[in-house]
CSV table of C-alpha atoms and ligand atoms in Angstrom, one decimal:
chain,number,residue,atom,x,y,z
A,141,MET,CA,10.3,-35.3,41.5
A,142,ASN,CA,12.1,-38.4,41.2
A,143,SER,CA,10.5,-41.6,40.2
A,144,ARG,CA,8.2,-42.7,43.2
A,145,GLU,CA,6.9,-39.2,43.4
A,146,LEU,CA,5.5,-39.4,40.0
A,147,LEU,CA,3.7,-42.4,40.7
A,148,ALA,CA,2.6,-41.1,44.1
A,149,VAL,CA,0.8,-38.0,41.2
A,150,PHE,CA,0.1,-41.6,39.4
A,151,ASP,CA,-2.1,-43.0,41.0
A,152,GLU,CA,-3.7,-40.3,42.7
A,153,VAL,CA,-4.7,-38.9,39.3
A,154,ALA,CA,-6.5,-41.9,39.0
A,155,ARG,CA,-7.4,-42.6,42.1
A,156,THR,CA,-9.5,-38.9,41.6
A,157,LEU,CA,-10.8,-40.1,38.2
A,158,LYS,CA,-12.0,-43.0,40.0
A,159,MET,CA,-13.6,-40.8,43.1
A,160,GLN,CA,-14.9,-39.0,39.9
A,161,ARG,CA,-16.3,-41.5,38.7
A,162,ARG,CA,-18.5,-42.7,41.6
A,163,MET,CA,-19.9,-39.7,41.6
A,164,GLY,CA,-21.7,-39.6,39.1
A,165,VAL,CA,-19.2,-37.9,36.8
A,166,ARG,CA,-18.9,-38.9,32.8
A,167,GLY,CA,-15.8,-37.6,31.4
A,168,PHE,CA,-14.8,-34.0,31.9
A,169,ASP,CA,-18.3,-32.2,33.0
A,170,CYS,CA,-17.5,-28.7,33.8
A,171,GLY,CA,-22.2,-28.5,34.6
A,172,GLN,CA,-23.0,-27.0,37.8
A,173,LYS,CA,-24.0,-30.3,39.4
A,174,ALA,CA,-20.2,-31.7,38.7
A,175,VAL,CA,-18.7,-28.9,40.0
A,176,GLU,CA,-21.2,-29.1,43.2
A,177,ARG,CA,-20.3,-32.3,44.0
A,178,LEU,CA,-16.3,-31.7,43.9
A,179,ALA,CA,-17.2,-28.5,45.8
A,180,GLY,CA,-19.0,-31.5,48.6
A,181,TRP,CA,-16.1,-33.5,48.3
A,182,ASP,CA,-14.1,-33.9,51.3
A,183,ARG,CA,-10.3,-35.2,49.8
A,184,GLY,CA,-9.3,-35.8,54.5
A,185,LEU,CA,-11.3,-38.2,53.4
A,186,VAL,CA,-10.6,-39.5,50.6
A,187,GLN,CA,-6.5,-38.6,49.7
A,188,HIS,CA,-5.7,-41.7,50.9
A,189,SER,CA,-1.6,-42.7,51.7
A,190,GLU,CA,-1.6,-44.2,54.6
A,191,SER,CA,-2.4,-48.1,54.5
A,192,LEU,CA,-3.9,-50.4,57.3
A,193,ASP,CA,-1.8,-51.4,58.7
A,194,ALA,CA,-0.6,-48.1,59.6
A,195,ILE,CA,-3.4,-46.8,60.7
A,196,ARG,CA,-3.7,-50.2,63.1
A,197,ALA,CA,-0.5,-49.6,64.1
A,198,ASP,CA,-1.5,-46.2,64.8
A,199,LEU,CA,-4.5,-47.0,67.4
A,200,GLY,CA,-1.6,-49.6,68.6
A,201,GLN,CA,-3.1,-50.6,71.5
A,202,CYS,CA,-5.9,-47.9,72.4
A,203,THR,CA,-7.0,-46.4,75.2
A,204,ARG,CA,-8.6,-43.8,74.3
A,205,CYS,CA,-12.3,-43.9,75.4
A,206,PRO,CA,-13.2,-45.9,79.4
A,207,LEU,CA,-14.0,-49.2,76.9
A,208,ALA,CA,-10.1,-50.3,76.8
A,209,GLU,CA,-10.9,-51.4,80.2
A,210,THR,CA,-13.2,-53.8,79.7
A,211,ARG,CA,-12.7,-55.4,76.4
A,212,HIS,CA,-10.6,-57.7,75.5
A,213,ASN,CA,-9.2,-57.7,72.5
A,214,ILE,CA,-9.4,-53.9,69.9
A,215,VAL,CA,-11.9,-55.3,67.0
A,216,PHE,CA,-10.0,-53.6,64.8
A,217,GLY,CA,-12.1,-55.0,61.5
A,218,GLU,CA,-9.9,-57.5,58.1
A,219,GLY,CA,-11.1,-58.7,54.6
A,220,ASN,CA,-9.7,-57.0,51.1
A,221,PRO,CA,-7.6,-54.1,51.2
A,222,GLN,CA,-9.0,-53.6,48.2
A,223,ALA,CA,-12.3,-54.4,49.5
A,224,ARG,CA,-15.6,-53.0,46.5
A,225,LEU,CA,-17.8,-53.2,49.2
A,226,LEU,CA,-17.3,-52.0,52.9
A,227,PHE,CA,-20.3,-53.6,55.9
A,228,VAL,CA,-19.9,-51.8,58.5
A,229,GLY,CA,-21.7,-53.4,62.0
A,230,GLU,CA,-22.2,-51.7,65.0
A,231,ALA,CA,-19.5,-52.7,67.8
A,232,PRO,CA,-17.7,-56.4,68.8
A,233,GLY,CA,-20.3,-58.9,71.0
A,234,PHE,CA,-18.7,-61.2,73.4
A,235,GLU,CA,-17.3,-63.7,71.0
A,236,GLU,CA,-15.4,-60.8,68.7
A,237,ASP,CA,-13.6,-59.5,71.8
A,238,LYS,CA,-12.7,-63.1,72.8
A,239,SER,CA,-11.1,-63.3,69.3
A,240,GLY,CA,-9.8,-60.1,67.9
A,241,ARG,CA,-12.6,-60.4,64.8
A,242,PRO,CA,-14.7,-59.0,63.9
A,243,PHE,CA,-19.3,-60.1,62.8
A,244,VAL,CA,-17.2,-64.1,64.3
A,245,GLY,CA,-20.7,-64.9,66.8
A,246,ALA,CA,-24.1,-65.7,66.2
A,247,ALA,CA,-25.1,-62.4,63.6
A,248,GLY,CA,-21.5,-63.2,62.0
A,249,GLN,CA,-22.7,-66.8,60.6
A,250,LEU,CA,-25.9,-64.8,59.2
A,251,LEU,CA,-24.2,-62.3,57.8
A,252,ASP,CA,-21.5,-64.8,56.2
A,253,LYS,CA,-24.7,-66.5,55.0
A,254,ILE,CA,-26.1,-63.1,53.8
A,255,ILE,CA,-22.5,-62.3,52.1
A,256,ALA,CA,-22.2,-65.6,50.7
A,257,ALA,CA,-26.2,-65.0,48.9
A,258,ILE,CA,-24.8,-61.4,47.5
A,259,HIS,CA,-22.1,-64.1,45.5
A,260,LEU,CA,-19.2,-62.7,47.5
A,261,LYS,CA,-16.6,-64.8,50.2
A,262,ARG,CA,-16.2,-63.1,53.5
A,263,ASN,CA,-12.7,-63.0,52.4
A,264,GLU,CA,-13.8,-60.5,49.5
A,265,VAL,CA,-15.5,-57.6,51.1
A,266,TYR,CA,-14.5,-55.8,54.4
A,267,ILE,CA,-16.2,-56.2,57.7
A,268,GLY,CA,-15.7,-53.1,60.1
A,269,ASN,CA,-18.0,-51.4,63.3
A,270,ILE,CA,-18.6,-48.3,64.2
A,271,ILE,CA,-17.0,-48.6,66.9
A,272,LYS,CA,-13.2,-50.9,68.1
A,273,CYS,CA,-13.9,-52.4,71.9
A,274,ARG,CA,-16.8,-54.0,72.6
A,275,PRO,CA,-19.0,-52.8,75.2
A,276,PRO,CA,-19.8,-54.2,78.6
A,277,ARG,CA,-22.6,-56.1,78.2
A,278,ASN,CA,-22.6,-55.3,74.6
A,279,ARG,CA,-24.9,-52.7,75.1
A,280,ASP,CA,-25.6,-49.2,72.8
A,281,PRO,CA,-22.2,-47.9,72.1
A,282,GLN,CA,-22.0,-44.2,73.2
A,283,PRO,CA,-21.9,-40.3,71.6
A,284,ASP,CA,-18.5,-40.3,72.7
A,285,GLU,CA,-17.0,-43.3,72.1
A,286,ILE,CA,-18.3,-43.0,68.7
A,287,HIS,CA,-16.4,-39.9,68.6
A,288,THR,CA,-12.8,-40.9,69.5
A,289,CYS,CA,-13.4,-44.2,67.3
A,290,PHE,CA,-15.4,-43.0,64.6
A,291,PRO,CA,-12.5,-41.1,62.7
A,292,PHE,CA,-10.3,-45.3,62.7
A,293,LEU,CA,-13.1,-45.7,60.9
A,294,LYS,CA,-13.0,-43.5,58.5
A,295,ARG,CA,-10.1,-43.2,58.4
A,296,GLN,CA,-9.6,-47.3,57.0
A,297,ILE,CA,-12.8,-46.6,54.8
A,298,ALA,CA,-10.2,-44.2,53.1
A,299,ALA,CA,-7.8,-46.7,53.1
A,300,ILE,CA,-9.4,-49.6,51.3
A,301,SER,CA,-11.0,-47.0,49.0
A,302,PRO,CA,-14.6,-49.1,48.3
A,303,GLU,CA,-17.0,-48.5,45.9
A,304,PHE,CA,-20.3,-49.5,48.1
A,305,ILE,CA,-20.5,-49.2,52.1
A,306,CYS,CA,-23.5,-52.4,53.1
A,307,ALA,CA,-24.9,-49.9,56.6
A,308,MET,CA,-25.9,-52.5,59.2
A,309,GLY,CA,-28.6,-51.7,62.0
A,310,ARG,CA,-29.7,-47.8,63.7
A,311,HIS,CA,-25.4,-46.6,64.1
A,312,ALA,CA,-23.5,-47.6,61.2
A,313,ALA,CA,-26.0,-46.0,59.0
A,314,GLN,CA,-27.0,-42.9,61.9
A,315,THR,CA,-23.5,-42.4,62.4
A,316,LEU,CA,-21.9,-42.5,58.8
A,317,LEU,CA,-25.1,-40.7,57.6
A,318,GLY,CA,-24.8,-38.3,59.9
A,319,THR,CA,-28.4,-38.1,61.3
A,320,THR,CA,-30.5,-39.8,63.6
A,321,ALA,CA,-33.6,-41.2,61.8
A,322,PRO,CA,-34.3,-44.1,62.1
A,323,ILE,CA,-33.2,-47.2,60.5
A,324,SER,CA,-36.3,-48.5,59.4
A,325,ARG,CA,-37.0,-45.5,57.6
A,326,LEU,CA,-33.0,-45.2,55.8
A,327,ARG,CA,-32.7,-48.8,55.1
A,328,GLY,CA,-33.7,-50.1,51.1
A,329,ARG,CA,-32.4,-46.7,50.1
A,330,PHE,CA,-28.6,-44.8,48.3
A,331,TYR,CA,-26.2,-41.9,50.6
A,332,GLU,CA,-23.6,-41.3,50.5
A,333,PHE,CA,-20.6,-40.5,52.1
A,334,GLY,CA,-17.8,-39.3,50.6
A,335,GLY,CA,-18.6,-40.1,47.4
A,336,ILE,CA,-18.8,-43.5,48.1
A,337,THR,CA,-22.6,-45.1,48.2
A,338,VAL,CA,-24.2,-46.4,51.2
A,339,LEU,CA,-26.9,-48.7,51.9
A,340,PRO,CA,-28.0,-49.4,54.9
A,341,THR,CA,-29.9,-52.1,56.5
A,342,TYR,CA,-31.0,-54.0,59.4
A,343,HIS,CA,-28.0,-55.9,61.4
A,344,PRO,CA,-27.6,-59.6,61.6
A,345,ALA,CA,-28.1,-59.3,65.4
A,346,TYR,CA,-31.8,-57.6,65.1
A,347,LEU,CA,-33.0,-60.2,62.1
A,348,LEU,CA,-31.9,-62.7,64.7
A,349,HIS,CA,-35.0,-61.9,66.7
A,350,ASN,CA,-37.1,-60.9,63.4
A,351,PRO,CA,-37.0,-63.1,61.3
A,352,ASP,CA,-39.4,-61.7,60.1
A,353,GLN,CA,-37.4,-59.0,59.1
A,354,LYS,CA,-35.1,-60.9,56.5
A,355,ARG,CA,-37.6,-60.1,53.5
A,356,ALA,CA,-36.1,-56.5,53.7
A,357,VAL,CA,-32.9,-57.6,53.8
A,358,TRP,CA,-32.4,-60.1,50.7
A,359,GLU,CA,-34.7,-56.8,49.2
A,360,ASP,CA,-31.9,-54.8,49.7
A,361,MET,CA,-29.8,-56.8,48.5
A,362,LYS,CA,-30.8,-56.8,45.6
A,363,ARG,CA,-30.6,-53.4,45.1
A,364,LEU,CA,-26.8,-53.7,46.2
A,365,MET,CA,-26.4,-57.2,43.6
A,366,GLU,CA,-27.8,-54.6,41.0
A,367,ALA,CA,-26.4,-51.7,41.3
A,368,MET,CA,-22.5,-53.5,41.5
A,369,GLY,CA,-22.7,-55.3,39.2
A,370,ILE,CA,-23.1,-58.9,40.5
A,371,ASP,CA,-26.2,-61.3,38.4
A,372,HIS,CA,-28.8,-62.1,40.8
A,373,ALA,CA,-28.9,-65.8,39.3
A,374,GLY,CA,-24.7,-66.7,38.5
B,269,URA,N1,-22.0,-57.4,65.9
B,269,URA,C1,-21.2,-56.0,65.4
B,269,URA,O1,-21.7,-54.7,65.3
B,269,URA,N2,-20.7,-56.5,65.0
B,269,URA,C2,-19.5,-57.1,65.4
B,269,URA,O2,-17.8,-57.4,65.0
B,269,URA,C3,-20.3,-58.5,65.8
B,269,URA,C4,-22.0,-58.6,66.4
């Protein structure tokens, strides 16, 4: 084994221990619960030797679904490649399709405020979407589009290995959690995706039309700050 391979082993051990800690394992716990958690560990998700750049290169000028015919730019996602917190939205809109960047339109401005409200900076988190190309007229993503595109987000999640995912809106929450439950029921509670803590909340675009729900999102963000150990006051 050469030194590079040895470093890769250390890296994998460190990631494994980190993942176990996130899954609630404290020390070398061989109890029933820990064993069950480990059995449910999706190694395909957490094993990540590939970089975000490699995933982007593999995506290329994607034509895997018909959205390629109408999109102007693929919106891959952006932010800190080692972010503790990943925000996942639905799909690019008009502004995002034009610029190739996620959440830069009106909903994005609100997301920026949400990020600032939890005492983080946009470049400290990572922002992505369930699908990477704009659906015509901003219609809902179709199941086959999600089916085709979601594997790339899963690989991004594995590469970033965040501790927390904030799933914004119905499509993000339902896709990540594999449920058809309404977002009104899912939001504000913690779930798990491949050992990563997931908090669903309302989508910022929904808040633009339903400002009375901002209070609910703020409650969710306070829970997130608490879980992340971010001081509410500071
Ligand atoms: N809405 C989303 O879900 N994602 C974006 O990138 C922009 C708006």
